Coordinates of N, CA and C in Angstrom, one line a residue:
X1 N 0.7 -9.6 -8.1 CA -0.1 -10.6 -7.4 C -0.1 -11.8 -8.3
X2 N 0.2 -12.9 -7.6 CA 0.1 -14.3 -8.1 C -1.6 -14.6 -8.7
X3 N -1.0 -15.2 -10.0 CA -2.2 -15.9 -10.2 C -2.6 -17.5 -10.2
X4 N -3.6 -18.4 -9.9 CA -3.2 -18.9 -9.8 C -4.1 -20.2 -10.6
X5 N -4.4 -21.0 -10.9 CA -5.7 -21.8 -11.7 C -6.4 -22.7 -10.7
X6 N -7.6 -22.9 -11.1 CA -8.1 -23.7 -9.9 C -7.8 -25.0 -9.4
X7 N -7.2 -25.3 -10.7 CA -6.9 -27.0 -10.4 C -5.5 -27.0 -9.5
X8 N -4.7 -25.9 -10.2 CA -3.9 -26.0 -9.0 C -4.1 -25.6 -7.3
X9 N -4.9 -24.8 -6.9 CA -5.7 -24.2 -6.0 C -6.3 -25.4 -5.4
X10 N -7.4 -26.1 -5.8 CA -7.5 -27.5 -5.2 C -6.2 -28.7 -4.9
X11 N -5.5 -28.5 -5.3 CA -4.2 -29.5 -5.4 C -3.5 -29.4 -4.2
X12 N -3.5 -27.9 -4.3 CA -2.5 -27.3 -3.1 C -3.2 -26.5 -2.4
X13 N -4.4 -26.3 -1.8 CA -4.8 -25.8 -1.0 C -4.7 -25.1 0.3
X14 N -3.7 -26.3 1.0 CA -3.2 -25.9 2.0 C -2.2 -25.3 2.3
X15 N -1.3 -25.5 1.0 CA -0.3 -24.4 1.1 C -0.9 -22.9 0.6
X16 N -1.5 -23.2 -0.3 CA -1.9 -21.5 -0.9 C -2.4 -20.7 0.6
X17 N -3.3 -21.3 1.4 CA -4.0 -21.0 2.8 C -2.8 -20.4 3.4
X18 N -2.2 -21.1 3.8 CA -0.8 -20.8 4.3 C -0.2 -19.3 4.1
X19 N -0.4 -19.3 2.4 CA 0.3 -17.7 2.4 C -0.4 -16.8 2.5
X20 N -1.8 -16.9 2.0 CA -3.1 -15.6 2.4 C -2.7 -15.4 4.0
X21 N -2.7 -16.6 5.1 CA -2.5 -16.4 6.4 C -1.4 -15.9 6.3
X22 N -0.2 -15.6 5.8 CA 1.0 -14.6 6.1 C 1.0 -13.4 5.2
X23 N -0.4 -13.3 5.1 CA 0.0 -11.6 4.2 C -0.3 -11.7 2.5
X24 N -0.1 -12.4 2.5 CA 0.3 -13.1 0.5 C -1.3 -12.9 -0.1
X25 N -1.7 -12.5 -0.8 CA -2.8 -12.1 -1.7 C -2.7 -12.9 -3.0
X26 N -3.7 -13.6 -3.8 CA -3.7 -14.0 -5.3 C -5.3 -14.2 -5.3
X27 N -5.1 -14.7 -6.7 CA -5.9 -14.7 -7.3 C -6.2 -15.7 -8.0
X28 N -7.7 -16.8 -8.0 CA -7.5 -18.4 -8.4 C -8.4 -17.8 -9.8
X29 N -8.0 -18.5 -10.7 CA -8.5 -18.1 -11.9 C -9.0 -19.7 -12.6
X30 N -9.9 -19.7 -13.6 CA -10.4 -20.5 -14.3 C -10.7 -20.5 -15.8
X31 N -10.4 -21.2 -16.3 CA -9.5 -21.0 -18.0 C -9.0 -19.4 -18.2
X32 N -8.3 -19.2 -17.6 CA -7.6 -17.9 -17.7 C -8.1 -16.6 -17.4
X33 N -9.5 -16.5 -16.6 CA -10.1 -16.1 -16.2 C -10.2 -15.5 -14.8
X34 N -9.9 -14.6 -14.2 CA -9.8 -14.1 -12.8 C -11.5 -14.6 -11.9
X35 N -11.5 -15.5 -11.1 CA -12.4 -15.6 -11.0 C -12.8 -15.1 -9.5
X36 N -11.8 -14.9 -8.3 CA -11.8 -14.9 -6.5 C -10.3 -14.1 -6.5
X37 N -10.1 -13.2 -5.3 CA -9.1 -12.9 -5.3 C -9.3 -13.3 -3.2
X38 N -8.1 -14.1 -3.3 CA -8.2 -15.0 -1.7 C -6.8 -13.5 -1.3
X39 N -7.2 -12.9 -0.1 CA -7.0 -12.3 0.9 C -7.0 -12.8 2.2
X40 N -5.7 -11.7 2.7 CA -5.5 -12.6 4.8 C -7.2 -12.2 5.2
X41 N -7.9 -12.8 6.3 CA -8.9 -12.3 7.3 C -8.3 -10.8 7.5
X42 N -7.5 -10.4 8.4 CA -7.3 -9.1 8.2 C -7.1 -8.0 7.4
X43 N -6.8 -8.4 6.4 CA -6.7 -7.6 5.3 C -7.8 -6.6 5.5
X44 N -7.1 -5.2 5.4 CA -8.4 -3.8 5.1 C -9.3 -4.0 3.9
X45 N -10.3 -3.9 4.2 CA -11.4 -3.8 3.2 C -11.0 -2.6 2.7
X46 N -11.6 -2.1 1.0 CA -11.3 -1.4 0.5 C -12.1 0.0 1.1
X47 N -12.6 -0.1 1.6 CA -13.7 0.9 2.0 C -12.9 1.6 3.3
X48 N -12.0 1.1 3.8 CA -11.3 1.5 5.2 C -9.6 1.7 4.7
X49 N -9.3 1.8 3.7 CA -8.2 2.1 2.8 C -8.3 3.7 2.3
X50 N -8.5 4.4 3.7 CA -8.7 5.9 3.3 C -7.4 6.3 3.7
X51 N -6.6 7.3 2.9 CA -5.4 7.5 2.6 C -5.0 9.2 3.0
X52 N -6.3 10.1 2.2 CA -5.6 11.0 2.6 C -6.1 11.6 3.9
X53 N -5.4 12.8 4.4 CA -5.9 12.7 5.7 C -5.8 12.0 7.1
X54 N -4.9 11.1 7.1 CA -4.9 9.7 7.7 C -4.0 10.1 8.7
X55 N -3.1 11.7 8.8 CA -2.3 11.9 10.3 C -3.0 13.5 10.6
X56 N -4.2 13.7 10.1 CA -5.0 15.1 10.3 C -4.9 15.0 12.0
X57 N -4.5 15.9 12.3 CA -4.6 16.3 14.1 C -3.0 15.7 14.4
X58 N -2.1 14.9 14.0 CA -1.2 14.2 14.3 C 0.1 16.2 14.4
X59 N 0.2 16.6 13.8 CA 0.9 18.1 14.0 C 0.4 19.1 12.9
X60 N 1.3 20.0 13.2 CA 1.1 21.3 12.8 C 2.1 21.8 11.7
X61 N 1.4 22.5 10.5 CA 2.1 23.2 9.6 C 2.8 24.4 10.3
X62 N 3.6 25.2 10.5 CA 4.7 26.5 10.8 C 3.5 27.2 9.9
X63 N 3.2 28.9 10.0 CA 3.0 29.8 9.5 C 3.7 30.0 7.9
X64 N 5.2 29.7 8.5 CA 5.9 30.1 8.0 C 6.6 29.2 6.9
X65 N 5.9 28.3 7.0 CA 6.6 26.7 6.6 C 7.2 27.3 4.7
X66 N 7.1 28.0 4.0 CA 6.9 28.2 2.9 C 8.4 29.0 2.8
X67 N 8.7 29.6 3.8 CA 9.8 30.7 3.9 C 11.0 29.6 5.0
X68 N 10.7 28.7 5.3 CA 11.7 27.9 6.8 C 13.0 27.8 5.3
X69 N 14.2 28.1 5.6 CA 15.5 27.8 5.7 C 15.9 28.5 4.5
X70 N 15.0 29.3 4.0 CA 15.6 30.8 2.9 C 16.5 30.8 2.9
X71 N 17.2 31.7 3.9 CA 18.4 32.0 3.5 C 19.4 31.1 3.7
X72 N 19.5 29.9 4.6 CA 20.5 28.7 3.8 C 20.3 28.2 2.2
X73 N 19.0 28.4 1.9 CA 19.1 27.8 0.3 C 19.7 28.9 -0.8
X74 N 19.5 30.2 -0.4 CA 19.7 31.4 -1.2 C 21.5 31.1 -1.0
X75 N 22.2 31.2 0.3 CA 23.5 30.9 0.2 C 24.1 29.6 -0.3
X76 N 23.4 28.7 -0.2 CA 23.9 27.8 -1.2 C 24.3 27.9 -3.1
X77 N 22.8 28.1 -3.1 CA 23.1 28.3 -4.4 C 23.4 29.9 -5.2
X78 N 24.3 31.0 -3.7 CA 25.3 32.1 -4.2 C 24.3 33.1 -4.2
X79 N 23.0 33.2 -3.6 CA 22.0 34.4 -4.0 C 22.6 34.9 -2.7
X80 N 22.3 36.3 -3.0 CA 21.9 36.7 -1.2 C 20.2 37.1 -1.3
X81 N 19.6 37.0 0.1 CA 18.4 37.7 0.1 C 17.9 38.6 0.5

């Protein structure tokens, strides 16, 4: 993530605007200092950045899921089973 100073932040304003509005994230800092980190309007809040769980009901594990394609892997690598 870009950092960026304030003076330059006020300079260029409307370009920096520009990229928050296409996605682009930074951060204006002051004597080397992180001070704002400028985000799109849509951007997910961190609190709605829930990860796991996120295709629960979407399908189904096999019973068997632990045993699917045995005996192709056993003949691969020369076992029998």
């Amino acid at each position: 993530m870009d950092i960026v100073n304030i003076h330059e932040a006020k300079t260029h304003l409307s370009r920096l605007v520009e990229r928050a509005a296409k996605g682009e994230s930074f951060i204006i800092a002051k004597a080397g200092k992180a001070m704002v980190k400028v985000v799109p309007v849509d951007a997910p809040d961190q609190n709605q950045m829930r990860r796991i769980g996120f295709l629960s009901g979407a399908f189904e594990v096999p019973d068997d899921f632990d045993r699917m394609g045995e005996n192709e892997i056993a003949n691969m690598f020369g076992a029998r089973p």
